[in-house]
């Protein structure tokens, strides 16, 4: 059986009012879906994370954060700890998104500290990796993915295949409206599965590998049908309940 995990990364979008409305719409629609093993998460901005948590309470939707600090508390102005997030029922956290790597200079070793802290705190880390267009053109895609995983997962041990999610997000496909082709997604996910199996043995065989990068209701059916694609990390198309729900419905075909 194929694992499916659909997560919405709302990025720096939605006011608290809009976020609550969106969360309520998604939550109501998800409650109408037939029971299935598919996992769903929404990752709103920090200003609305608590109210979104309340809006999705009682549904199967998991509350996720878009970032975290790796320390429990302290003098880190502007940062949010996993302890704070756990206290409001947040269960998952996106780590190492390309926007954080690019605009906030997050390094693979910082990302590794966050993954480690998230696992220790009992969170589900969604570790994002992906190459830029220049790296792809220079035939460095797998070298980059290997480096991001080698360092990002350094000293990480897993007890369960549900404890970690990898999101393959080619940087050139994020927010551009140009998703990777089926062949490109297939090639990358097959490579990633091979890497993860080498790294975590049997656990690596069933870790979820999401695709992210201009995943929409229009291309979701084709992309989610690929064997080693276990769902998606969705930006733009997660900001409308209708398109997010369409993607969820397509994912249900492949579990
Ligand atoms: P888009 O779906 O808007 O391309 O964003 C993808 C992404 O970055 C999800 O984390």
PDB file of C-alpha atoms and ligand atoms in Angstrom:
ATOM      1  CA  UNK A   1       0.000   0.000   0.000  1.00  0.00           C
ATOM      2  CA  UNK A   2       1.307   3.448  -0.891  1.00  0.00           C
ATOM      3  CA  UNK A   3       1.637   6.092   1.811  1.00  0.00           C
ATOM      4  CA  UNK A   4       0.204   9.539   0.993  1.00  0.00           C
ATOM      5  CA  UNK A   5       0.813  12.762   2.851  1.00  0.00           C
ATOM      6  CA  UNK A   6      -0.564  16.039   1.515  1.00  0.00           C
ATOM      7  CA  UNK A   7       0.661  19.182   3.272  1.00  0.00           C
ATOM      8  CA  UNK A   8      -0.132  22.826   2.627  1.00  0.00           C
ATOM      9  CA  UNK A   9       2.653  25.347   3.162  1.00  0.00           C
ATOM     10  CA  UNK A  10       0.891  28.677   3.369  1.00  0.00           C
ATOM     11  CA  UNK A  11       4.220  30.555   3.521  1.00  0.00           C
ATOM     12  CA  UNK A  12       3.843  34.296   4.356  1.00  0.00           C
ATOM     13  CA  UNK A  13       0.236  34.399   3.180  1.00  0.00           C
ATOM     14  CA  UNK A  14      -3.077  34.887   5.000  1.00  0.00           C
ATOM     15  CA  UNK A  15      -3.897  37.258   7.839  1.00  0.00           C
ATOM     16  CA  UNK A  16      -5.147  35.597  11.007  1.00  0.00           C
ATOM     17  CA  UNK A  17      -8.723  36.187   9.825  1.00  0.00           C
ATOM     18  CA  UNK A  18      -8.100  34.698   6.366  1.00  0.00           C
ATOM     19  CA  UNK A  19      -6.176  31.775   7.819  1.00  0.00           C
ATOM     20  CA  UNK A  20      -9.021  30.849  10.140  1.00  0.00           C
ATOM     21  CA  UNK A  21     -11.524  31.014   7.280  1.00  0.00           C
ATOM     22  CA  UNK A  22      -9.336  28.869   5.040  1.00  0.00           C
ATOM     23  CA  UNK A  23      -8.731  26.350   7.834  1.00  0.00           C
ATOM     24  CA  UNK A  24     -12.462  26.094   8.550  1.00  0.00           C
ATOM     25  CA  UNK A  25     -13.260  25.490   4.856  1.00  0.00           C
ATOM     26  CA  UNK A  26     -10.557  22.827   4.517  1.00  0.00           C
ATOM     27  CA  UNK A  27     -11.532  21.168   7.767  1.00  0.00           C
ATOM     28  CA  UNK A  28     -15.231  20.980   6.855  1.00  0.00           C
ATOM     29  CA  UNK A  29     -14.428  19.560   3.416  1.00  0.00           C
ATOM     30  CA  UNK A  30     -11.978  16.993   4.822  1.00  0.00           C
ATOM     31  CA  UNK A  31     -14.631  15.788   7.286  1.00  0.00           C
ATOM     32  CA  UNK A  32     -16.854  14.915   4.293  1.00  0.00           C
ATOM     33  CA  UNK A  33     -14.206  12.694   2.694  1.00  0.00           C
ATOM     34  CA  UNK A  34     -14.449   8.932   3.068  1.00  0.00           C
ATOM     35  CA  UNK A  35     -12.194   7.484   5.735  1.00  0.00           C
ATOM     36  CA  UNK A  36      -8.716   6.742   4.395  1.00  0.00           C
ATOM     37  CA  UNK A  37      -5.131   6.385   5.494  1.00  0.00           C
ATOM     38  CA  UNK A  38      -4.067   9.590   3.779  1.00  0.00           C
ATOM     39  CA  UNK A  39      -2.338  12.117   6.043  1.00  0.00           C
ATOM     40  CA  UNK A  40      -3.087  15.823   5.693  1.00  0.00           C
ATOM     41  CA  UNK A  41      -1.349  18.822   7.255  1.00  0.00           C
ATOM     42  CA  UNK A  42      -1.592  22.583   7.055  1.00  0.00           C
ATOM     43  CA  UNK A  43       1.305  24.880   7.935  1.00  0.00           C
ATOM     44  CA  UNK A  44       0.031  28.428   8.490  1.00  0.00           C
ATOM     45  CA  UNK A  45       2.066  31.490   9.477  1.00  0.00           C
ATOM     46  CA  UNK A  46       2.914  31.718  13.191  1.00  0.00           C
ATOM     47  CA  UNK A  47       0.413  34.532  13.810  1.00  0.00           C
ATOM     48  CA  UNK A  48      -2.478  32.218  13.029  1.00  0.00           C
ATOM     49  CA  UNK A  49      -1.098  28.839  13.999  1.00  0.00           C
ATOM     50  CA  UNK A  50      -3.074  28.674  17.247  1.00  0.00           C
ATOM     51  CA  UNK A  51      -6.416  29.708  15.732  1.00  0.00           C
ATOM     52  CA  UNK A  52      -5.890  27.364  12.782  1.00  0.00           C
ATOM     53  CA  UNK A  53      -5.200  24.600  15.313  1.00  0.00           C
ATOM     54  CA  UNK A  54      -8.551  25.336  16.926  1.00  0.00           C
ATOM     55  CA  UNK A  55     -10.314  25.427  13.547  1.00  0.00           C
ATOM     56  CA  UNK A  56      -9.017  21.991  12.524  1.00  0.00           C
ATOM     57  CA  UNK A  57      -9.507  20.358  15.940  1.00  0.00           C
ATOM     58  CA  UNK A  58     -11.663  17.264  15.594  1.00  0.00           C
ATOM     59  CA  UNK A  59     -10.639  16.718  11.959  1.00  0.00           C
ATOM     60  CA  UNK A  60      -7.805  14.449  10.870  1.00  0.00           C
ATOM     61  CA  UNK A  61      -5.703  17.416   9.735  1.00  0.00           C
ATOM     62  CA  UNK A  62      -2.338  17.789  11.450  1.00  0.00           C
ATOM     63  CA  UNK A  63      -1.073  21.227  12.449  1.00  0.00           C
ATOM     64  CA  UNK A  64       2.387  22.033  11.111  1.00  0.00           C
ATOM     65  CA  UNK A  65       4.824  24.929  11.464  1.00  0.00           C
ATOM     66  CA  UNK A  66       6.946  26.393   8.676  1.00  0.00           C
ATOM     67  CA  UNK A  67      10.097  26.687  10.772  1.00  0.00           C
ATOM     68  CA  UNK A  68      11.436  26.285  14.303  1.00  0.00           C
ATOM     69  CA  UNK A  69      14.502  26.965  16.410  1.00  0.00           C
ATOM     70  CA  UNK A  70      16.474  23.978  17.663  1.00  0.00           C
ATOM     71  CA  UNK A  71      16.773  25.238  21.266  1.00  0.00           C
ATOM     72  CA  UNK A  72      13.942  24.970  23.818  1.00  0.00           C
ATOM     73  CA  UNK A  73      14.099  28.575  24.950  1.00  0.00           C
ATOM     74  CA  UNK A  74      16.434  31.501  25.382  1.00  0.00           C
ATOM     75  CA  UNK A  75      17.683  34.775  23.945  1.00  0.00           C
ATOM     76  CA  UNK A  76      16.849  34.190  20.270  1.00  0.00           C
ATOM     77  CA  UNK A  77      14.794  37.234  19.308  1.00  0.00           C
ATOM     78  CA  UNK A  78      12.141  36.480  16.741  1.00  0.00           C
ATOM     79  CA  UNK A  79      12.457  32.709  16.966  1.00  0.00           C
ATOM     80  CA  UNK A  80       9.888  30.057  17.938  1.00  0.00           C
ATOM     81  CA  UNK A  81      10.797  26.866  19.819  1.00  0.00           C
ATOM     82  CA  UNK A  82       9.461  23.363  19.408  1.00  0.00           C
ATOM     83  CA  UNK A  83       8.358  23.467  23.041  1.00  0.00           C
ATOM     84  CA  UNK A  84       6.143  26.480  22.229  1.00  0.00           C
ATOM     85  CA  UNK A  85       4.758  24.704  19.182  1.00  0.00           C
ATOM     86  CA  UNK A  86       4.099  21.460  21.054  1.00  0.00           C
ATOM     87  CA  UNK A  87       2.139  23.397  23.641  1.00  0.00           C
ATOM     88  CA  UNK A  88      -0.404  24.482  20.994  1.00  0.00           C
ATOM     89  CA  UNK A  89      -0.739  20.987  19.539  1.00  0.00           C
ATOM     90  CA  UNK A  90       1.526  21.477  16.582  1.00  0.00           C
ATOM     91  CA  UNK A  91       2.865  18.097  15.432  1.00  0.00           C
ATOM     92  CA  UNK A  92       4.868  18.664  12.251  1.00  0.00           C
ATOM     93  CA  UNK A  93       7.473  21.179  11.127  1.00  0.00           C
ATOM     94  CA  UNK A  94       8.868  22.093   7.718  1.00  0.00           C
ATOM     95  CA  UNK A  95      12.659  22.263   7.913  1.00  0.00           C
ATOM     96  CA  UNK A  96      15.153  23.519   5.351  1.00  0.00           C
ATOM     97  CA  UNK A  97      12.704  24.951   2.849  1.00  0.00           C
ATOM     98  CA  UNK A  98      14.602  26.447  -0.085  1.00  0.00           C
ATOM     99  CA  UNK A  99      13.225  29.889   0.754  1.00  0.00           C
ATOM    100  CA  UNK A 100      14.831  29.633   4.187  1.00  0.00           C
ATOM    101  CA  UNK A 101      18.072  28.351   2.672  1.00  0.00           C
ATOM    102  CA  UNK A 102      18.135  31.167   0.093  1.00  0.00           C
ATOM    103  CA  UNK A 103      16.752  34.209   1.934  1.00  0.00           C
ATOM    104  CA  UNK A 104      17.721  33.360   5.507  1.00  0.00           C
ATOM    105  CA  UNK A 105      21.030  31.624   4.788  1.00  0.00           C
ATOM    106  CA  UNK A 106      20.132  28.342   6.481  1.00  0.00           C
ATOM    107  CA  UNK A 107      22.939  25.836   6.080  1.00  0.00           C
ATOM    108  CA  UNK A 108      22.763  22.066   5.917  1.00  0.00           C
ATOM    109  CA  UNK A 109      24.296  21.816   9.391  1.00  0.00           C
ATOM    110  CA  UNK A 110      21.763  24.218  10.926  1.00  0.00           C
ATOM    111  CA  UNK A 111      19.039  22.204   9.211  1.00  0.00           C
ATOM    112  CA  UNK A 112      20.529  19.043  10.720  1.00  0.00           C
ATOM    113  CA  UNK A 113      20.297  20.581  14.220  1.00  0.00           C
ATOM    114  CA  UNK A 114      16.640  21.406  13.588  1.00  0.00           C
ATOM    115  CA  UNK A 115      15.807  17.910  12.290  1.00  0.00           C
ATOM    116  CA  UNK A 116      17.484  16.385  15.317  1.00  0.00           C
ATOM    117  CA  UNK A 117      15.665  18.710  17.750  1.00  0.00           C
ATOM    118  CA  UNK A 118      12.325  18.075  16.028  1.00  0.00           C
ATOM    119  CA  UNK A 119      12.727  14.301  16.325  1.00  0.00           C
ATOM    120  CA  UNK A 120      13.753  14.576  19.972  1.00  0.00           C
ATOM    121  CA  UNK A 121      10.698  16.740  20.669  1.00  0.00           C
ATOM    122  CA  UNK A 122       8.432  14.149  19.019  1.00  0.00           C
ATOM    123  CA  UNK A 123       7.654  16.268  15.950  1.00  0.00           C
ATOM    124  CA  UNK A 124       7.359  15.067  12.389  1.00  0.00           C
ATOM    125  CA  UNK A 125      10.082  16.922  10.471  1.00  0.00           C
ATOM    126  CA  UNK A 126       9.404  17.568   6.780  1.00  0.00           C
ATOM    127  CA  UNK A 127      12.933  17.985   5.450  1.00  0.00           C
ATOM    128  CA  UNK A 128      12.986  19.941   2.185  1.00  0.00           C
ATOM    129  CA  UNK A 129      15.702  19.383  -0.382  1.00  0.00           C
ATOM    130  CA  UNK A 130      16.103  20.352  -4.012  1.00  0.00           C
ATOM    131  CA  UNK A 131      18.448  21.735  -6.632  1.00  0.00           C
ATOM    132  CA  UNK A 132      18.446  25.139  -8.321  1.00  0.00           C
ATOM    133  CA  UNK A 133      18.107  25.534 -12.082  1.00  0.00           C
ATOM    134  CA  UNK A 134      21.827  26.279 -12.441  1.00  0.00           C
ATOM    135  CA  UNK A 135      22.677  23.119 -10.495  1.00  0.00           C
ATOM    136  CA  UNK A 136      20.349  21.039 -12.678  1.00  0.00           C
ATOM    137  CA  UNK A 137      21.808  22.530 -15.854  1.00  0.00           C
ATOM    138  CA  UNK A 138      25.291  21.728 -14.583  1.00  0.00           C
ATOM    139  CA  UNK A 139      24.219  18.095 -14.016  1.00  0.00           C
ATOM    140  CA  UNK A 140      24.711  18.486 -10.277  1.00  0.00           C
ATOM    141  CA  UNK A 141      21.196  17.531  -9.155  1.00  0.00           C
ATOM    142  CA  UNK A 142      22.101  14.290  -7.414  1.00  0.00           C
ATOM    143  CA  UNK A 143      25.312  15.656  -5.970  1.00  0.00           C
ATOM    144  CA  UNK A 144      23.282  18.463  -4.361  1.00  0.00           C
ATOM    145  CA  UNK A 145      20.558  16.134  -3.086  1.00  0.00           C
ATOM    146  CA  UNK A 146      23.215  13.831  -1.654  1.00  0.00           C
ATOM    147  CA  UNK A 147      24.936  16.677   0.166  1.00  0.00           C
ATOM    148  CA  UNK A 148      21.657  18.029   1.547  1.00  0.00           C
ATOM    149  CA  UNK A 149      20.712  14.567   2.834  1.00  0.00           C
ATOM    150  CA  UNK A 150      24.174  13.500   4.026  1.00  0.00           C
ATOM    151  CA  UNK A 151      24.516  16.611   6.194  1.00  0.00           C
ATOM    152  CA  UNK A 152      20.823  17.252   6.913  1.00  0.00           C
ATOM    153  CA  UNK A 153      20.433  13.715   8.280  1.00  0.00           C
ATOM    154  CA  UNK A 154      23.858  13.357   9.915  1.00  0.00           C
ATOM    155  CA  UNK A 155      23.634  11.286  13.121  1.00  0.00           C
ATOM    156  CA  UNK A 156      19.890  10.875  12.677  1.00  0.00           C
ATOM    157  CA  UNK A 157      18.479   7.473  13.561  1.00  0.00           C
ATOM    158  CA  UNK A 158      14.870   6.507  12.996  1.00  0.00           C
ATOM    159  CA  UNK A 159      12.729   3.952  14.808  1.00  0.00           C
ATOM    160  CA  UNK A 160       9.687   4.233  12.613  1.00  0.00           C
ATOM    161  CA  UNK A 161       8.983   5.065   8.940  1.00  0.00           C
ATOM    162  CA  UNK A 162       6.364   7.607  10.046  1.00  0.00           C
ATOM    163  CA  UNK A 163       8.917   9.707  11.935  1.00  0.00           C
ATOM    164  CA  UNK A 164      10.375  11.662   9.007  1.00  0.00           C
ATOM    165  CA  UNK A 165       9.197  13.033   5.665  1.00  0.00           C
ATOM    166  CA  UNK A 166      11.415  14.143   2.806  1.00  0.00           C
ATOM    167  CA  UNK A 167      10.045  16.801   0.456  1.00  0.00           C
ATOM    168  CA  UNK A 168      11.745  16.973  -2.927  1.00  0.00           C
ATOM    169  CA  UNK A 169      11.242  20.533  -4.103  1.00  0.00           C
ATOM    170  CA  UNK A 170      13.279  21.521  -7.160  1.00  0.00           C
ATOM    171  CA  UNK A 171      13.886  25.223  -6.511  1.00  0.00           C
ATOM    172  CA  UNK A 172      13.187  26.151 -10.128  1.00  0.00           C
ATOM    173  CA  UNK A 173       9.682  24.658  -9.896  1.00  0.00           C
ATOM    174  CA  UNK A 174       8.642  26.491  -6.712  1.00  0.00           C
ATOM    175  CA  UNK A 175       6.108  29.227  -7.354  1.00  0.00           C
ATOM    176  CA  UNK A 176       6.952  29.344 -11.048  1.00  0.00           C
ATOM    177  CA  UNK A 177       3.938  27.485 -12.415  1.00  0.00           C
ATOM    178  CA  UNK A 178       6.380  25.087 -14.099  1.00  0.00           C
ATOM    179  CA  UNK A 179       6.353  21.769 -12.271  1.00  0.00           C
ATOM    180  CA  UNK A 180       9.044  19.182 -12.933  1.00  0.00           C
ATOM    181  CA  UNK A 181       8.091  16.763 -15.715  1.00  0.00           C
ATOM    182  CA  UNK A 182       6.871  13.281 -14.880  1.00  0.00           C
ATOM    183  CA  UNK A 183      10.243  11.886 -15.989  1.00  0.00           C
ATOM    184  CA  UNK A 184      12.150  14.359 -13.805  1.00  0.00           C
ATOM    185  CA  UNK A 185      10.001  13.603 -10.754  1.00  0.00           C
ATOM    186  CA  UNK A 186      10.258   9.868 -11.367  1.00  0.00           C
ATOM    187  CA  UNK A 187      14.032  10.006 -11.734  1.00  0.00           C
ATOM    188  CA  UNK A 188      14.540  12.110  -8.597  1.00  0.00           C
ATOM    189  CA  UNK A 189      12.162  10.100  -6.417  1.00  0.00           C
ATOM    190  CA  UNK A 190      13.644   6.786  -7.524  1.00  0.00           C
ATOM    191  CA  UNK A 191      17.089   8.124  -6.654  1.00  0.00           C
ATOM    192  CA  UNK A 192      15.813   9.378  -3.291  1.00  0.00           C
ATOM    193  CA  UNK A 193      14.218   6.040  -2.452  1.00  0.00           C
ATOM    194  CA  UNK A 194      17.485   4.312  -3.215  1.00  0.00           C
ATOM    195  CA  UNK A 195      19.380   6.795  -1.037  1.00  0.00           C
ATOM    196  CA  UNK A 196      16.933   6.461   1.881  1.00  0.00           C
ATOM    197  CA  UNK A 197      16.955   2.665   1.730  1.00  0.00           C
ATOM    198  CA  UNK A 198      20.750   2.723   1.807  1.00  0.00           C
ATOM    199  CA  UNK A 199      20.685   5.136   4.728  1.00  0.00           C
ATOM    200  CA  UNK A 200      17.839   3.679   6.851  1.00  0.00           C
ATOM    201  CA  UNK A 201      17.430   0.078   5.572  1.00  0.00           C
ATOM    202  CA  UNK A 202      13.772  -1.142   5.673  1.00  0.00           C
ATOM    203  CA  UNK A 203      12.585   2.102   7.274  1.00  0.00           C
ATOM    204  CA  UNK A 204      13.853   3.955   4.209  1.00  0.00           C
ATOM    205  CA  UNK A 205      11.679   1.800   1.961  1.00  0.00           C
ATOM    206  CA  UNK A 206       8.495   3.365   3.318  1.00  0.00           C
ATOM    207  CA  UNK A 207       9.486   6.875   4.397  1.00  0.00           C
ATOM    208  CA  UNK A 208       7.169   9.346   2.666  1.00  0.00           C
ATOM    209  CA  UNK A 209       8.783  11.351  -0.142  1.00  0.00           C
ATOM    210  CA  UNK A 210       6.640  14.336  -1.106  1.00  0.00           C
ATOM    211  CA  UNK A 211       6.957  16.286  -4.316  1.00  0.00           C
ATOM    212  CA  UNK A 212       6.721  20.085  -4.134  1.00  0.00           C
ATOM    213  CA  UNK A 213       6.959  22.761  -6.801  1.00  0.00           C
ATOM    214  CA  UNK A 214       3.910  24.062  -8.711  1.00  0.00           C
ATOM    215  CA  UNK A 215       1.845  21.023  -7.767  1.00  0.00           C
ATOM    216  CA  UNK A 216      -1.741  21.927  -8.684  1.00  0.00           C
ATOM    217  CA  UNK A 217      -5.155  20.330  -9.089  1.00  0.00           C
ATOM    218  CA  UNK A 218      -4.308  20.105 -12.815  1.00  0.00           C
ATOM    219  CA  UNK A 219      -1.062  18.103 -12.584  1.00  0.00           C
ATOM    220  CA  UNK A 220      -1.642  16.303  -9.261  1.00  0.00           C
ATOM    221  CA  UNK A 221      -3.177  13.172 -10.760  1.00  0.00           C
ATOM    222  CA  UNK A 222      -0.150  12.500 -12.974  1.00  0.00           C
ATOM    223  CA  UNK A 223       2.476  13.386 -10.383  1.00  0.00           C
ATOM    224  CA  UNK A 224       0.849  11.518  -7.492  1.00  0.00           C
ATOM    225  CA  UNK A 225       0.518   8.385  -9.623  1.00  0.00           C
ATOM    226  CA  UNK A 226       4.334   8.011  -9.708  1.00  0.00           C
ATOM    227  CA  UNK A 227       5.438   5.032  -7.598  1.00  0.00           C
ATOM    228  CA  UNK A 228       7.801   6.789  -5.195  1.00  0.00           C
ATOM    229  CA  UNK A 229       5.754   9.954  -4.826  1.00  0.00           C
ATOM    230  CA  UNK A 230       4.003   9.830  -1.452  1.00  0.00           C
ATOM    231  CA  UNK A 231       2.081  13.063  -1.633  1.00  0.00           C
ATOM    232  CA  UNK A 232       2.955  16.695  -1.970  1.00  0.00           C
ATOM    233  CA  UNK A 233       4.085  19.824  -0.197  1.00  0.00           C
ATOM    234  CA  UNK A 234       1.925  22.488  -1.750  1.00  0.00           C
ATOM    235  CA  UNK A 235       2.322  26.255  -1.730  1.00  0.00           C
ATOM    236  CA  UNK A 236       0.035  28.312  -3.978  1.00  0.00           C
ATOM    237  CA  UNK A 237      -2.591  25.624  -4.550  1.00  0.00           C
ATOM    238  CA  UNK A 238      -2.995  25.097  -0.788  1.00  0.00           C
ATOM    239  CA  UNK A 239      -4.299  28.645  -0.330  1.00  0.00           C
ATOM    240  CA  UNK A 240      -7.678  27.795  -1.855  1.00  0.00           C
ATOM    241  CA  UNK A 241      -9.750  25.099  -0.181  1.00  0.00           C
ATOM    242  CA  UNK A 242     -11.026  23.855  -3.572  1.00  0.00           C
ATOM    243  CA  UNK A 243      -7.655  23.220  -5.169  1.00  0.00           C
ATOM    244  CA  UNK A 244      -6.172  21.759  -1.977  1.00  0.00           C
ATOM    245  CA  UNK A 245      -9.136  19.397  -1.703  1.00  0.00           C
ATOM    246  CA  UNK A 246      -8.848  18.360  -5.350  1.00  0.00           C
ATOM    247  CA  UNK A 247      -5.228  17.371  -4.743  1.00  0.00           C
ATOM    248  CA  UNK A 248      -6.260  15.421  -1.640  1.00  0.00           C
ATOM    249  CA  UNK A 249      -8.933  13.595  -3.658  1.00  0.00           C
ATOM    250  CA  UNK A 250      -6.420  12.634  -6.365  1.00  0.00           C
ATOM    251  CA  UNK A 251      -4.052  11.327  -3.722  1.00  0.00           C
ATOM    252  CA  UNK A 252      -6.780   9.023  -2.434  1.00  0.00           C
ATOM    253  CA  UNK A 253      -6.713   7.164  -5.766  1.00  0.00           C
ATOM    254  CA  UNK A 254      -3.212   5.931  -5.110  1.00  0.00           C
ATOM    255  CA  UNK A 255      -3.242   4.658  -1.531  1.00  0.00           C
TER     256      UNK A 255
HETATM  257  P1  LIG B   1       4.297  26.185  -4.911  1.00  0.00           P
HETATM  258  O1  LIG B   1       3.318  25.036  -4.801  1.00  0.00           O
HETATM  259  O2  LIG B   1       3.643  27.534  -4.765  1.00  0.00           O
HETATM  260  O3  LIG B   1       5.165  26.064  -6.107  1.00  0.00           O
HETATM  261  O4  LIG B   1       5.259  26.071  -3.631  1.00  0.00           O
HETATM  262  C1  LIG B   1       5.837  24.847  -3.354  1.00  0.00           C
HETATM  263  C2  LIG B   1       6.501  24.944  -2.040  1.00  0.00           C
HETATM  264  O5  LIG B   1       7.473  25.656  -1.885  1.00  0.00           O
HETATM  265  C3  LIG B   1       5.924  24.188  -0.922  1.00  0.00           C
HETATM  266  O6  LIG B   1       6.766  24.200   0.179  1.00  0.00           O
END
